[in-house]
mmCIF file of C-alpha atoms and ligand atoms in Angstrom:
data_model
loop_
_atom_site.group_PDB
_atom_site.id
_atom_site.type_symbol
_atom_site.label_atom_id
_atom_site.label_comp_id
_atom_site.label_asym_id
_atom_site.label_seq_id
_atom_site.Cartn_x
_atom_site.Cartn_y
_atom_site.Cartn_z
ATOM 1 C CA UNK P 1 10.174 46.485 5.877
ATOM 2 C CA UNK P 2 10.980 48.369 2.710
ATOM 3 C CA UNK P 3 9.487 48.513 -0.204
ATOM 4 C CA UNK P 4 9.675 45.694 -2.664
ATOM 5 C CA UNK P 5 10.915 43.270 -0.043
ATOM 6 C CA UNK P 6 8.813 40.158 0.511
ATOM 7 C CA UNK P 7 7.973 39.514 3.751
ATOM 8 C CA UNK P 8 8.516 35.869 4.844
ATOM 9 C CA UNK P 9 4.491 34.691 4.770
ATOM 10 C CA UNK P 10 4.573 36.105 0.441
ATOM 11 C CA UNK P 11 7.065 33.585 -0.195
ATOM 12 C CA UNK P 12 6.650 32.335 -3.526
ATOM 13 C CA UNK P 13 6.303 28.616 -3.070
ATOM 14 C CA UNK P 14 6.922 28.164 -6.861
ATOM 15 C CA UNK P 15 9.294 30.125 -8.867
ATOM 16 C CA UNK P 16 9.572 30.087 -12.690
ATOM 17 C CA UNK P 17 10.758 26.708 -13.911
ATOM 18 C CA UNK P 18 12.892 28.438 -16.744
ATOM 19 C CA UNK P 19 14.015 31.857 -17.975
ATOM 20 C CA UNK P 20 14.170 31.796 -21.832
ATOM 21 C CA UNK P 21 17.038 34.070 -22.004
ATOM 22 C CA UNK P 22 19.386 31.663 -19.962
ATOM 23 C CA UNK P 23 20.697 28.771 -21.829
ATOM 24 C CA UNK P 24 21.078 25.017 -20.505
ATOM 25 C CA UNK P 25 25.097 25.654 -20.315
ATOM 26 C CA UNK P 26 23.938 28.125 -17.807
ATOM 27 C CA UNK P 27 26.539 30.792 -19.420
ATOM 28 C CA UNK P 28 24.072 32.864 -21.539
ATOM 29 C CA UNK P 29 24.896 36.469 -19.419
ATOM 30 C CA UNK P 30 28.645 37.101 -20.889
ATOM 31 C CA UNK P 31 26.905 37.985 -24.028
ATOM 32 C CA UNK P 32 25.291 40.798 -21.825
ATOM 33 C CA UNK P 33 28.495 41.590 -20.088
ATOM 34 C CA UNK P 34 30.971 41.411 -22.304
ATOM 35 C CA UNK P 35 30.200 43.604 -25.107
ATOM 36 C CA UNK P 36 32.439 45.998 -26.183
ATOM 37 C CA UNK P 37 35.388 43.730 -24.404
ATOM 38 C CA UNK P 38 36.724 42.298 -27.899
ATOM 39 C CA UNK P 39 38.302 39.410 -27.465
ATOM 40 C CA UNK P 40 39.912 39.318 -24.247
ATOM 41 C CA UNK P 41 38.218 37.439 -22.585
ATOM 42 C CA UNK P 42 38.135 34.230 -25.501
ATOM 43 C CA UNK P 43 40.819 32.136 -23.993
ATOM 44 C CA UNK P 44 38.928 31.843 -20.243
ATOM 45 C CA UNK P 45 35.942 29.336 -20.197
ATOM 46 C CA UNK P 46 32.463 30.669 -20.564
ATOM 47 C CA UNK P 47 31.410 30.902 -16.807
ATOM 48 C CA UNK P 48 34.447 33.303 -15.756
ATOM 49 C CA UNK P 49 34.116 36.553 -15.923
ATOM 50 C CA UNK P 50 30.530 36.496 -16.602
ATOM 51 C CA UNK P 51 29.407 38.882 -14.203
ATOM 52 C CA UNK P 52 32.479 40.184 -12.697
ATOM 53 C CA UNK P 53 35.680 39.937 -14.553
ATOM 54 C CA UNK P 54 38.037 37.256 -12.412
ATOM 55 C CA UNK P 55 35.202 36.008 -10.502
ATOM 56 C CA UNK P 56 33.192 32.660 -11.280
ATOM 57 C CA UNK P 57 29.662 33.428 -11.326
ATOM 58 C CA UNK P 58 27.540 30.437 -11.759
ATOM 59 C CA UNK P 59 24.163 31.192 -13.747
ATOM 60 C CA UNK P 60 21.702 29.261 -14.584
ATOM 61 C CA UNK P 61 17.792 28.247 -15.383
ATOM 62 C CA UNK P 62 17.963 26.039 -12.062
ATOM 63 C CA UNK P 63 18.200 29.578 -9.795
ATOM 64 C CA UNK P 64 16.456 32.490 -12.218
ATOM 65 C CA UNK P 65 17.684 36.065 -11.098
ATOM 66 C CA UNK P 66 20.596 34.955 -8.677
ATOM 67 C CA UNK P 67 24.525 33.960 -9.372
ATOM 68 C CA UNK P 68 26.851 32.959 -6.449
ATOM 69 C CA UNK P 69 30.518 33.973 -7.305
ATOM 70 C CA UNK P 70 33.811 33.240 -6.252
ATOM 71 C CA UNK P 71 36.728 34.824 -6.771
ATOM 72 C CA UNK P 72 38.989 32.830 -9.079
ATOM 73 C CA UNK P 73 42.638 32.451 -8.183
ATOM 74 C CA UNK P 74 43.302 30.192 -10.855
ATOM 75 C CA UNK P 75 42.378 27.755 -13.948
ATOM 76 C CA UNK P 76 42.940 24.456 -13.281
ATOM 77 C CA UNK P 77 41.355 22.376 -15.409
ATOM 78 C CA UNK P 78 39.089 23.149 -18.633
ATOM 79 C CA UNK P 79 37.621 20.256 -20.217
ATOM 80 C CA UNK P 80 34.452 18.897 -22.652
ATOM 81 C CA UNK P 81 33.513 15.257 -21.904
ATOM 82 C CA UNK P 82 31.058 13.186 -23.703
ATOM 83 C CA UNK P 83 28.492 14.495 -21.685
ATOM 84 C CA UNK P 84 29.173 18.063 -20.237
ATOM 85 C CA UNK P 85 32.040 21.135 -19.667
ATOM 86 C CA UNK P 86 34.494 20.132 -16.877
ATOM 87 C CA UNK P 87 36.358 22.925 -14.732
ATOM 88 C CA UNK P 88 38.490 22.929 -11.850
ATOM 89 C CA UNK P 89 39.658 26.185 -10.323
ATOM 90 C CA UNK P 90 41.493 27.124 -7.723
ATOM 91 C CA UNK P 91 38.887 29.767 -5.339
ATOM 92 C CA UNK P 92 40.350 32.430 -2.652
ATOM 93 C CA UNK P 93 38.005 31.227 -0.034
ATOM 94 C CA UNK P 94 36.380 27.860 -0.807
ATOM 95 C CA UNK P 95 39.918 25.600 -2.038
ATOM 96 C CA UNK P 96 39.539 24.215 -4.937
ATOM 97 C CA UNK P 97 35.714 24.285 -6.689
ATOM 98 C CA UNK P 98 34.957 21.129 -9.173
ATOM 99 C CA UNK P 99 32.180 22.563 -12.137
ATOM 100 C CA UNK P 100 30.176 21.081 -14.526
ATOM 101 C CA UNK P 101 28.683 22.680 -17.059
ATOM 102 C CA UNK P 102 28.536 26.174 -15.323
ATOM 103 C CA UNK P 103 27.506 24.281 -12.114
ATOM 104 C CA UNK P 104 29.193 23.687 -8.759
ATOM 105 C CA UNK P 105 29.115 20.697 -7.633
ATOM 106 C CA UNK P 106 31.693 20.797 -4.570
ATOM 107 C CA UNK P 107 34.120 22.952 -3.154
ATOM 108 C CA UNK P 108 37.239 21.686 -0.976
ATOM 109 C CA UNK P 109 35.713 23.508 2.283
ATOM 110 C CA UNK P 110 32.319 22.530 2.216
ATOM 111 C CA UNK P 111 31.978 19.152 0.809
ATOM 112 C CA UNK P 112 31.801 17.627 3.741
ATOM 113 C CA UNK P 113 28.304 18.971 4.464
ATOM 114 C CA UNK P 114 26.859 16.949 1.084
ATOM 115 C CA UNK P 115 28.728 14.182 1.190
ATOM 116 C CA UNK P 116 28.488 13.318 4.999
ATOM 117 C CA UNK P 117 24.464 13.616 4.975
ATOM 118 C CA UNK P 118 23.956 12.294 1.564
ATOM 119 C CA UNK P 119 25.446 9.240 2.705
ATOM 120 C CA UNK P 120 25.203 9.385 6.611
ATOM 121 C CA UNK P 121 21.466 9.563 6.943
ATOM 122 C CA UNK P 122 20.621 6.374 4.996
ATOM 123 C CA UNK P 123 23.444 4.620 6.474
ATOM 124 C CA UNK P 124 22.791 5.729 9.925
ATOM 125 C CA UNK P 125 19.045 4.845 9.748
ATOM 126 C CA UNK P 126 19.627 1.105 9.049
ATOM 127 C CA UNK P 127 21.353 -1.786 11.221
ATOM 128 C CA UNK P 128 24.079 -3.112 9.366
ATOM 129 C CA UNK P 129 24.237 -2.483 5.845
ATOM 130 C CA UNK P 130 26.138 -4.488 3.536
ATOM 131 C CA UNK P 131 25.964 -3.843 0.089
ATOM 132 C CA UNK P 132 25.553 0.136 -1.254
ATOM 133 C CA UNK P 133 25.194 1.176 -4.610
ATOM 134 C CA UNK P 134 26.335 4.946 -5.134
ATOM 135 C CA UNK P 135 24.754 6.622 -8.579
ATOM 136 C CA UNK P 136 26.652 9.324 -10.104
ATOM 137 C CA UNK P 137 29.192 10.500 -7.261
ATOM 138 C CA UNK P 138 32.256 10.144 -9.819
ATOM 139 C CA UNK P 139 34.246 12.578 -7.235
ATOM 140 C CA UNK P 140 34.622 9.935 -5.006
ATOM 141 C CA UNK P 141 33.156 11.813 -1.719
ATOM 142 C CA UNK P 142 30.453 9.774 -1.092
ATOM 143 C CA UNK P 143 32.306 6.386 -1.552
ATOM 144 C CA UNK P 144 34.699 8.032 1.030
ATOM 145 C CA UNK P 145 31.750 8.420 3.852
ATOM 146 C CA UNK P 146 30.219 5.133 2.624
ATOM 147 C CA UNK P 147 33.364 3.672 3.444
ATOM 148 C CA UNK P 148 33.269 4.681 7.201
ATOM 149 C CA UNK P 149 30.879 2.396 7.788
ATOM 150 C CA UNK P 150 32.744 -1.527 8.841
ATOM 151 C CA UNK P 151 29.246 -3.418 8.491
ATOM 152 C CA UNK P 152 29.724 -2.397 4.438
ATOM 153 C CA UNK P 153 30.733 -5.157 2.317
ATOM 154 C CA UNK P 154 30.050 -4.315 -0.981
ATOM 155 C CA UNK P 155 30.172 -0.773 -2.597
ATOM 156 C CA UNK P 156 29.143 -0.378 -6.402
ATOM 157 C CA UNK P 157 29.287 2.817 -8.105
ATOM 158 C CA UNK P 158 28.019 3.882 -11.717
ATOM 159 C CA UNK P 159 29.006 7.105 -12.799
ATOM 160 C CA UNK P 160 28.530 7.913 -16.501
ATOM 161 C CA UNK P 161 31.481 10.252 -16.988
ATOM 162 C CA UNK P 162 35.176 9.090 -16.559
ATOM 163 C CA UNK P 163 36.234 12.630 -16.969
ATOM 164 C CA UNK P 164 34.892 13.400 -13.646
ATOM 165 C CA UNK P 165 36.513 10.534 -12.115
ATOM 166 C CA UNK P 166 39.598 11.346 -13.349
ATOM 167 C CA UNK P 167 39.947 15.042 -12.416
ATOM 168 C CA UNK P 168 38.459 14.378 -8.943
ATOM 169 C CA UNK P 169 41.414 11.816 -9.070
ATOM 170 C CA UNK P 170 43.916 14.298 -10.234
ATOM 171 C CA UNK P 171 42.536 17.487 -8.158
ATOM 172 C CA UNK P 172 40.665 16.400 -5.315
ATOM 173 C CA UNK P 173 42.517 14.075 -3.692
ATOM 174 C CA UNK P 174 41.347 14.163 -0.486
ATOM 175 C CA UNK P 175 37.977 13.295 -1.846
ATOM 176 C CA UNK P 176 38.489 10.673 -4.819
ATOM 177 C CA UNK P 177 40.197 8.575 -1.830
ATOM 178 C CA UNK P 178 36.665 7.187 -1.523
ATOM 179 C CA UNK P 179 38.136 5.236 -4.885
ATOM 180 C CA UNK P 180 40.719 3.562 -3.100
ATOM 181 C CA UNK P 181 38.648 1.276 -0.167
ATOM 182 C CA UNK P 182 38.643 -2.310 -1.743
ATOM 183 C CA UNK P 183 35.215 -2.913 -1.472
ATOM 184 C CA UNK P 184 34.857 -0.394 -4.098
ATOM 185 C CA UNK P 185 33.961 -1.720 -7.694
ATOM 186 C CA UNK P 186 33.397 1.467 -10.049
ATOM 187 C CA UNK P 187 31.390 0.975 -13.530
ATOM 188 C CA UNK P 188 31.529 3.654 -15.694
ATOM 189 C CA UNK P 189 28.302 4.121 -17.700
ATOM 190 C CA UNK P 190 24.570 5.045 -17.302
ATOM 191 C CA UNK P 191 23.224 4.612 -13.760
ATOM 192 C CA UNK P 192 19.507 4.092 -15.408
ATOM 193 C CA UNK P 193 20.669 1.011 -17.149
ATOM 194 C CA UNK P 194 22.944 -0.433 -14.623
ATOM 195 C CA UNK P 195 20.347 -0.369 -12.459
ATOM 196 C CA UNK P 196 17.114 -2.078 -14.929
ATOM 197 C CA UNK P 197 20.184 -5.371 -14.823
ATOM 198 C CA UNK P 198 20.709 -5.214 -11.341
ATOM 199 C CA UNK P 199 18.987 -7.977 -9.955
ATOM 200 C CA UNK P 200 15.639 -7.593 -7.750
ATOM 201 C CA UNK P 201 16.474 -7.233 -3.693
ATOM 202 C CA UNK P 202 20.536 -6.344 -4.117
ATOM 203 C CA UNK P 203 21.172 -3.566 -2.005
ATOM 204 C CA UNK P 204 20.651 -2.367 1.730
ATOM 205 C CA UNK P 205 21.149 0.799 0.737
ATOM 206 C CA UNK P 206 21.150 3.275 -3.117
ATOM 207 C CA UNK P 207 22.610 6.628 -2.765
ATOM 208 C CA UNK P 208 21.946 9.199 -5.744
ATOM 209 C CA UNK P 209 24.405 11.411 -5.898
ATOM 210 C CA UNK P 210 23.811 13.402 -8.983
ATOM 211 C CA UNK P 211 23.830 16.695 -10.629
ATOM 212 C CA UNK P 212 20.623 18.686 -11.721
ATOM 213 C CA UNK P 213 17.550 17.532 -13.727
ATOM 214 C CA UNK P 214 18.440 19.516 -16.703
ATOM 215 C CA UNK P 215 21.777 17.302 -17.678
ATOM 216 C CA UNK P 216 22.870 14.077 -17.933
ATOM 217 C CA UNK P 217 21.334 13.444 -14.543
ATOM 218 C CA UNK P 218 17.734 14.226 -16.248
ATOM 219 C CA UNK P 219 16.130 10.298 -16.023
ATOM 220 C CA UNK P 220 17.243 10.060 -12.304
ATOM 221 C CA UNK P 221 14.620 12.400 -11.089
ATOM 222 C CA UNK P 222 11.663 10.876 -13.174
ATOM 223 C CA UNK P 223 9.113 7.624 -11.738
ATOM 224 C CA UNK P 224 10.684 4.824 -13.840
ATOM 225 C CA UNK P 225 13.825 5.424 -12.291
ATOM 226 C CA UNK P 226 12.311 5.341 -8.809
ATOM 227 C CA UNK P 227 10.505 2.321 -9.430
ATOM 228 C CA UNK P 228 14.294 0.724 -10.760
ATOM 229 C CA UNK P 229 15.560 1.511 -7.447
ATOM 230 C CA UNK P 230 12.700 0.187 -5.174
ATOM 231 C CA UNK P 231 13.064 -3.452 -7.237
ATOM 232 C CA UNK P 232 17.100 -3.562 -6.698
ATOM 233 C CA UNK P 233 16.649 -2.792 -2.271
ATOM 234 C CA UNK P 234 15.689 -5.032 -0.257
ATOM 235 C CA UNK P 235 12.455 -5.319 1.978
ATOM 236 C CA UNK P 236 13.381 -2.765 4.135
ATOM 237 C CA UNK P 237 16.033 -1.070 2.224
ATOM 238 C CA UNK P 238 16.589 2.879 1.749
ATOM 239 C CA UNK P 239 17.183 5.280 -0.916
ATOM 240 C CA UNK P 240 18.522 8.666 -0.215
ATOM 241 C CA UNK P 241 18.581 10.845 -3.609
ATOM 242 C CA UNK P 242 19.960 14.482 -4.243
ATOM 243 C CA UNK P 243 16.448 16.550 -3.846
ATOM 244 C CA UNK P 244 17.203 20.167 -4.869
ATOM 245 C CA UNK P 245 16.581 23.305 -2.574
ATOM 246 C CA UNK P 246 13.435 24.241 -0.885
ATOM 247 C CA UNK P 247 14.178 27.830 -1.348
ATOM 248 C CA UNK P 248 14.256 27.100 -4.864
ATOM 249 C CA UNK P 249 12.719 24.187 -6.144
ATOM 250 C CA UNK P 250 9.506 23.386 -4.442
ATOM 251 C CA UNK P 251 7.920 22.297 -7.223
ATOM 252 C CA UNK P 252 10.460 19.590 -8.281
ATOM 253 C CA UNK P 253 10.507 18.227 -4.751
ATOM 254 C CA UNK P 254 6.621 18.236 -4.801
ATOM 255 C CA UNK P 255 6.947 15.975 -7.750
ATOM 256 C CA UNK P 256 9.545 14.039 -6.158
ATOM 257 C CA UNK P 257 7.460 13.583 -3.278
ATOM 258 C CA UNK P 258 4.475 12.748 -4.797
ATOM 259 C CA UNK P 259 6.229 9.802 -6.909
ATOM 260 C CA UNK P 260 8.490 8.406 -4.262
ATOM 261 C CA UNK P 261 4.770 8.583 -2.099
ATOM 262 C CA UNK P 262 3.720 6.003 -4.835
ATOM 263 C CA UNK P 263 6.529 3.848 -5.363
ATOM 264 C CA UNK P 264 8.347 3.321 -1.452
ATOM 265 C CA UNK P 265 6.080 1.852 0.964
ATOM 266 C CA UNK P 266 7.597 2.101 4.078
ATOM 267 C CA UNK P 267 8.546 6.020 5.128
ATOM 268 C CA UNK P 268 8.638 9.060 2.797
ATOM 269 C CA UNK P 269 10.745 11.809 4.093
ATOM 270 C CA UNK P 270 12.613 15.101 3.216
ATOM 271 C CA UNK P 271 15.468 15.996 4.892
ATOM 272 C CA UNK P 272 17.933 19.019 3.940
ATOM 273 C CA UNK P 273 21.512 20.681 5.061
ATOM 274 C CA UNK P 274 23.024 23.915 4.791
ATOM 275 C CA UNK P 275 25.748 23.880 1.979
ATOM 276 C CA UNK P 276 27.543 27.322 1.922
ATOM 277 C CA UNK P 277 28.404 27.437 -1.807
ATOM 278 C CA UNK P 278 24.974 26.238 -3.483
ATOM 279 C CA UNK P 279 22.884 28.573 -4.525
ATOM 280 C CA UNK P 280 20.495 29.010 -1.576
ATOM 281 C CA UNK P 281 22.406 28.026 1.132
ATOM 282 C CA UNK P 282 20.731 24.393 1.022
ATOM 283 C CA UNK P 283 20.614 21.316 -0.305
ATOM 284 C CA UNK P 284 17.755 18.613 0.158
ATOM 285 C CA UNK P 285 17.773 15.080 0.227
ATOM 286 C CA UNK P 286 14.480 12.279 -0.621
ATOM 287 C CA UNK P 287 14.820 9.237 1.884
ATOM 288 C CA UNK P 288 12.743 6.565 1.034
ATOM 289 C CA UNK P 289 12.209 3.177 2.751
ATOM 290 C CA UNK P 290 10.551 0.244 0.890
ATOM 291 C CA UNK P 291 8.422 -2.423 2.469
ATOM 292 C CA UNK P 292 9.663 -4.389 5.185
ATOM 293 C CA UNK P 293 11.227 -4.132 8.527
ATOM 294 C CA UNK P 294 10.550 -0.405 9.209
ATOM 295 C CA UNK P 295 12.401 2.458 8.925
ATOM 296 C CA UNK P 296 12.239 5.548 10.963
ATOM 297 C CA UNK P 297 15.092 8.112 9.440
ATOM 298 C CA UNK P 298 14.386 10.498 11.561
ATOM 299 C CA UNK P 299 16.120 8.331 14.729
ATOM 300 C CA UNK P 300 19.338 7.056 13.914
ATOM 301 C CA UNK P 301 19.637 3.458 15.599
ATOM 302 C CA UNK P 302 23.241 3.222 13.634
ATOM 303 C CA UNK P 303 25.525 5.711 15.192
ATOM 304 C CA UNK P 304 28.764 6.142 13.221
ATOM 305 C CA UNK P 305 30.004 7.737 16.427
ATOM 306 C CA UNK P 306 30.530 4.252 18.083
ATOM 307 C CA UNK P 307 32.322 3.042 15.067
ATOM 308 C CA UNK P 308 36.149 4.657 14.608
ATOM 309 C CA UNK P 309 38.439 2.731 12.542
ATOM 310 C CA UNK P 310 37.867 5.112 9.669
ATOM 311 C CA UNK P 311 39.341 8.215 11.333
ATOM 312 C CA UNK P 312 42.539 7.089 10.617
ATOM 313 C CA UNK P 313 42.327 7.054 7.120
ATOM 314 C CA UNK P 314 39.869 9.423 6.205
ATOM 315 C CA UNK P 315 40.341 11.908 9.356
ATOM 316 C CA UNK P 316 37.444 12.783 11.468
ATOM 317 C CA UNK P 317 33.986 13.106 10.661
ATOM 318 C CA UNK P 318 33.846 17.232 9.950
ATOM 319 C CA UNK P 319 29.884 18.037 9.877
ATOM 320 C CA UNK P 320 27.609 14.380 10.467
ATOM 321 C CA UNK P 321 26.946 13.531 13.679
ATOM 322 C CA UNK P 322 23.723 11.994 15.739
ATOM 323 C CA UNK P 323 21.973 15.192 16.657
ATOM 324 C CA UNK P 324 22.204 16.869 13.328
ATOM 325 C CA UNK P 325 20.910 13.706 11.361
ATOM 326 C CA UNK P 326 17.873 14.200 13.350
ATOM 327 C CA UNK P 327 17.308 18.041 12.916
ATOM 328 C CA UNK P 328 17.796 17.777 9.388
ATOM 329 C CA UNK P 329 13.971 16.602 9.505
ATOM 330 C CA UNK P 330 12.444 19.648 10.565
ATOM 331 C CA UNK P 331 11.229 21.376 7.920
ATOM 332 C CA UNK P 332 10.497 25.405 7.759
ATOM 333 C CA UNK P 333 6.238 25.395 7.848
ATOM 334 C CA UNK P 334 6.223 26.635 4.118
ATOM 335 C CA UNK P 335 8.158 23.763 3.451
ATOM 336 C CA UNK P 336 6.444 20.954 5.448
ATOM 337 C CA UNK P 337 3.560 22.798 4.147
ATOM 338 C CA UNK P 338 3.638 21.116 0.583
ATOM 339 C CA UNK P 339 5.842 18.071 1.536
ATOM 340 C CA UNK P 340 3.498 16.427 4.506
ATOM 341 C CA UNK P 341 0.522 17.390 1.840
ATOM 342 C CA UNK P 342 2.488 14.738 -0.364
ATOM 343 C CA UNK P 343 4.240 12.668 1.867
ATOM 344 C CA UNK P 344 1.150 11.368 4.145
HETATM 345 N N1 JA2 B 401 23.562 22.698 -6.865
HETATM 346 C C1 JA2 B 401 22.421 23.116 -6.303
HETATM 347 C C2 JA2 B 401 21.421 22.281 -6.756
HETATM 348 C C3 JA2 B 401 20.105 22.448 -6.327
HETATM 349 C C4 JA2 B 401 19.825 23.477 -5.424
HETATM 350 C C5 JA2 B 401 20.794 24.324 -4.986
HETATM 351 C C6 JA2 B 401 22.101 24.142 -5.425
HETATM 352 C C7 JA2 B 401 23.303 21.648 -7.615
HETATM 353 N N2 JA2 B 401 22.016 21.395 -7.561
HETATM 354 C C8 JA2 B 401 24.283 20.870 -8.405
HETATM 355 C C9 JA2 B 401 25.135 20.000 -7.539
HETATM 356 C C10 JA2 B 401 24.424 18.922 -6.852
HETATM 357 C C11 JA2 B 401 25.327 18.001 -6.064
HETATM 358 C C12 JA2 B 401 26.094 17.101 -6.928
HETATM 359 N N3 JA2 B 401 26.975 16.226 -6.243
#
C-alpha cells in the first residue's frame, strides 16, 4: 500500500465535525480559486467554477477535504428563497441537478435510488398503510413512490420552502408528478410545527425527507423532533428519516441512533443505498418502529412487486425491489460496529 494511504482497519470512525475555513453556504473555496480572475466570474452563482472553471463543485463543512463536480452544461435556475440559494443546472452526465445552498440534493439519473428506498422500505415493511406524512420532500419524488402504493389513502406533505416546490414543478417534471396523485394535500410551512398539531396516533407511516443538519432542516435531526413523530404514528407505525453517510458521518448517526434507541420501542435499524452523486457514494436511512404490532424492516411482508397499477403512470420501478430492501441492512463491520453498540 503506499505511503499515506489508510488501510481499511485505520478508518477514522469520526471525522472533524467542521472546518473553520468553509462557510455554512458551503462556497468559501472561490475566494481561494479565483484570485487574480477579476470579475469574470461575478455573474455565475457562487458554487460554479469554484474549483474548476465550468464545473459545479459542491463544498462544504458536511464532507471536509472532498468536492464532487459535475460538469455544467448550463444555468437553469438561480434563486434566494426565504430560507436558502436555489439552483438548477443542466449536468453533461447526471440530467438535470436540483441545489440548495451549494448542496445536491438530486440529479435526474439517480434519484431514483433516494427516493425509491426512502420511501420503499417503510412502506414495504408494513401491511397496508393508509395515511403517510412526507417532511420536507418539496421535489415531489417521494410523494411519487408513496403514491405506488394502492393501500395509501391519505398523503400529507409539509415542506417549508415553496421555492423548491415550484422549480421541481417547473424543472423536474418527471419527479414533482408525485404532486399530482389526489390523495396528495401539500402544506407549505415548518414540518416541526405541523407535526407538535398533528394529532396523537395519525399516521401508518412519516417519511423525512430532508436536507442536512446545518440548514433549515437543523430541528429534524434533534430528540424533540423524534419524540413529535413517535406521538403522531400509530402503535406499530414507522418512521424512515434521511440519516447521512457512514463514510462520513458516523458520529451524527451515532447520535441518531442513540435517540431514536430512546424514543421508538419497537425496532431500531440503519439501513443505507448507494447514491452515485452524494458525496460518498451513500446515503443512510433511520427506520424506526414504535410500540405495537411488530415490525421487522429487514423482511418485507409488503411487496410492491405484486402491486402494478402505478407503472402506468409513473413507469417502472428503476432501483427498489424485494431483495435489495433486504441487503440494504447489512452494514460494513466498522459500521455495525458503532450502530448495534447503540441500537441493542
Ligand atoms: N447529501 C449528502 C448528505 C449526507 C451524506 C452524503 C451526501 C445530502 N446530505 C443532502 C441531500 C439529502 C437528500 C435530500 N433529499
Amino acid at each position: 500500500m503506499p505511503e499515506g494511504v489508510q488501510s481499511a482497519t485505520d478508518l477514522p470512525l469520526k471525522r472533524p465535525r467542521e472546518e473553520e475555513n468553509q462557510e455554512a453556504n458551503g462556497c468559501a473555496a472561490m475566494e481561494v480559486n479565483n484570485g487574480g480572475g477579476g470579475g469574470a466570474l461575478e455573474e455565475l452563482p457562487e458554487c460554479i467554477s469554484a474549483v474548476i472553471p465550468g464545473w459545479f463543485s459542491e463544498i462544504s463543512p458536511m464532507w471536509p477535504g472532498e468536492a464532487h463536480s459535475l460538469k455544467v452544461e448550463k444555468i437553469l435556475f438561480q434563486g434566494k428563497s426565504d430560507y436558502q440559494n436555489v439552483l438548477v443546472f443542466q449536468s453533461s452526465t447526471y440530467g438535470k441537478v436540483l441545489v440548495l445552498d451549494g448542496v445536491i440534493q438530486l440529479t435526474e439519473r439517480d434519484e431514483c435510488a433516494y427516493q425509491e428506498m426512502i420511501a420503499h422500505l417503510p412502506l414495504c415493511s408494513i401491511p397496508n398503510p393508509k395515511k403517510v406524512l412526507v417532511i420536507g420532500g418539496g421535489d415531489g419524488g417521494v410523494l411519487r413512490e408513496v403514491s405506488r402504493h394502492s393501500s395509501v389513502e391519505k398523503i400529507d406533505i409539509c415542506e417549508i420552502d415553496k421555492m423548491v416546490v415550484d422549480v421541481s414543478r417547473q424543472f423536474f417534471p418527471n419527479v414533482a408528478v408525485g404532486f399530482d396523485d389526489p390523495r396528495v394535500n401539500l402544506h407549505i410551512g415548518d414540518g416541526v410545527a405541523f407535526l407538535k398539531a398533528v394529532p396523537e396516533g395519525t399516521y401508518d407511516a412519516i417519511i423525512v425527507d430532508s436536507s442536512d443538519p446545518i440548514g433549515p432542516a437543523k430541528e429534524l435531526f434533534e430528540k424533540p423532533f423524534f419524540a413529535s413523530v413517535a406521538k403522531a404514528l400509530r402503535a406499530g407505525g414507522v418512521v424512515c428519516t434521511q440519516a447521512e453517510s457512514i463514510w462520513l458521518h458516523m458520529h451524527i448517526i451515532e447520535d441518531i441512533v442513540a435517540n431514536c434507541r430512546q424514543i421508538f420501542e419497537g425496532s431500531v435499524n440503519y439501513a443505507w443505498t448507494t447514491v452515485p452523486t452524494y458525496p460518498s457514494g451513500v446515503m443512510g436511512f433511520m427506520l424506526c418502529a414504535t410500540e405495537g404490532p411488530s415490525v421487522d424492516f429487514k423482511k418485507p411482508i409488503n411487496p410492491i412487486d405484486a402491486d402494478i397499477s402505478h407503472v402506468k403512470t409513473y413507469g417502472p420501478l428503476k432501483f427498489y425491489n424485494s431483495e435489495i430492501h433486504s441487503a440494504a441492512f447489512c452494514l460494513p463491520s466498522f459500521a455495525r460496529k458503532v450502530i448495534d453498540a447503540k441500537a441493542n
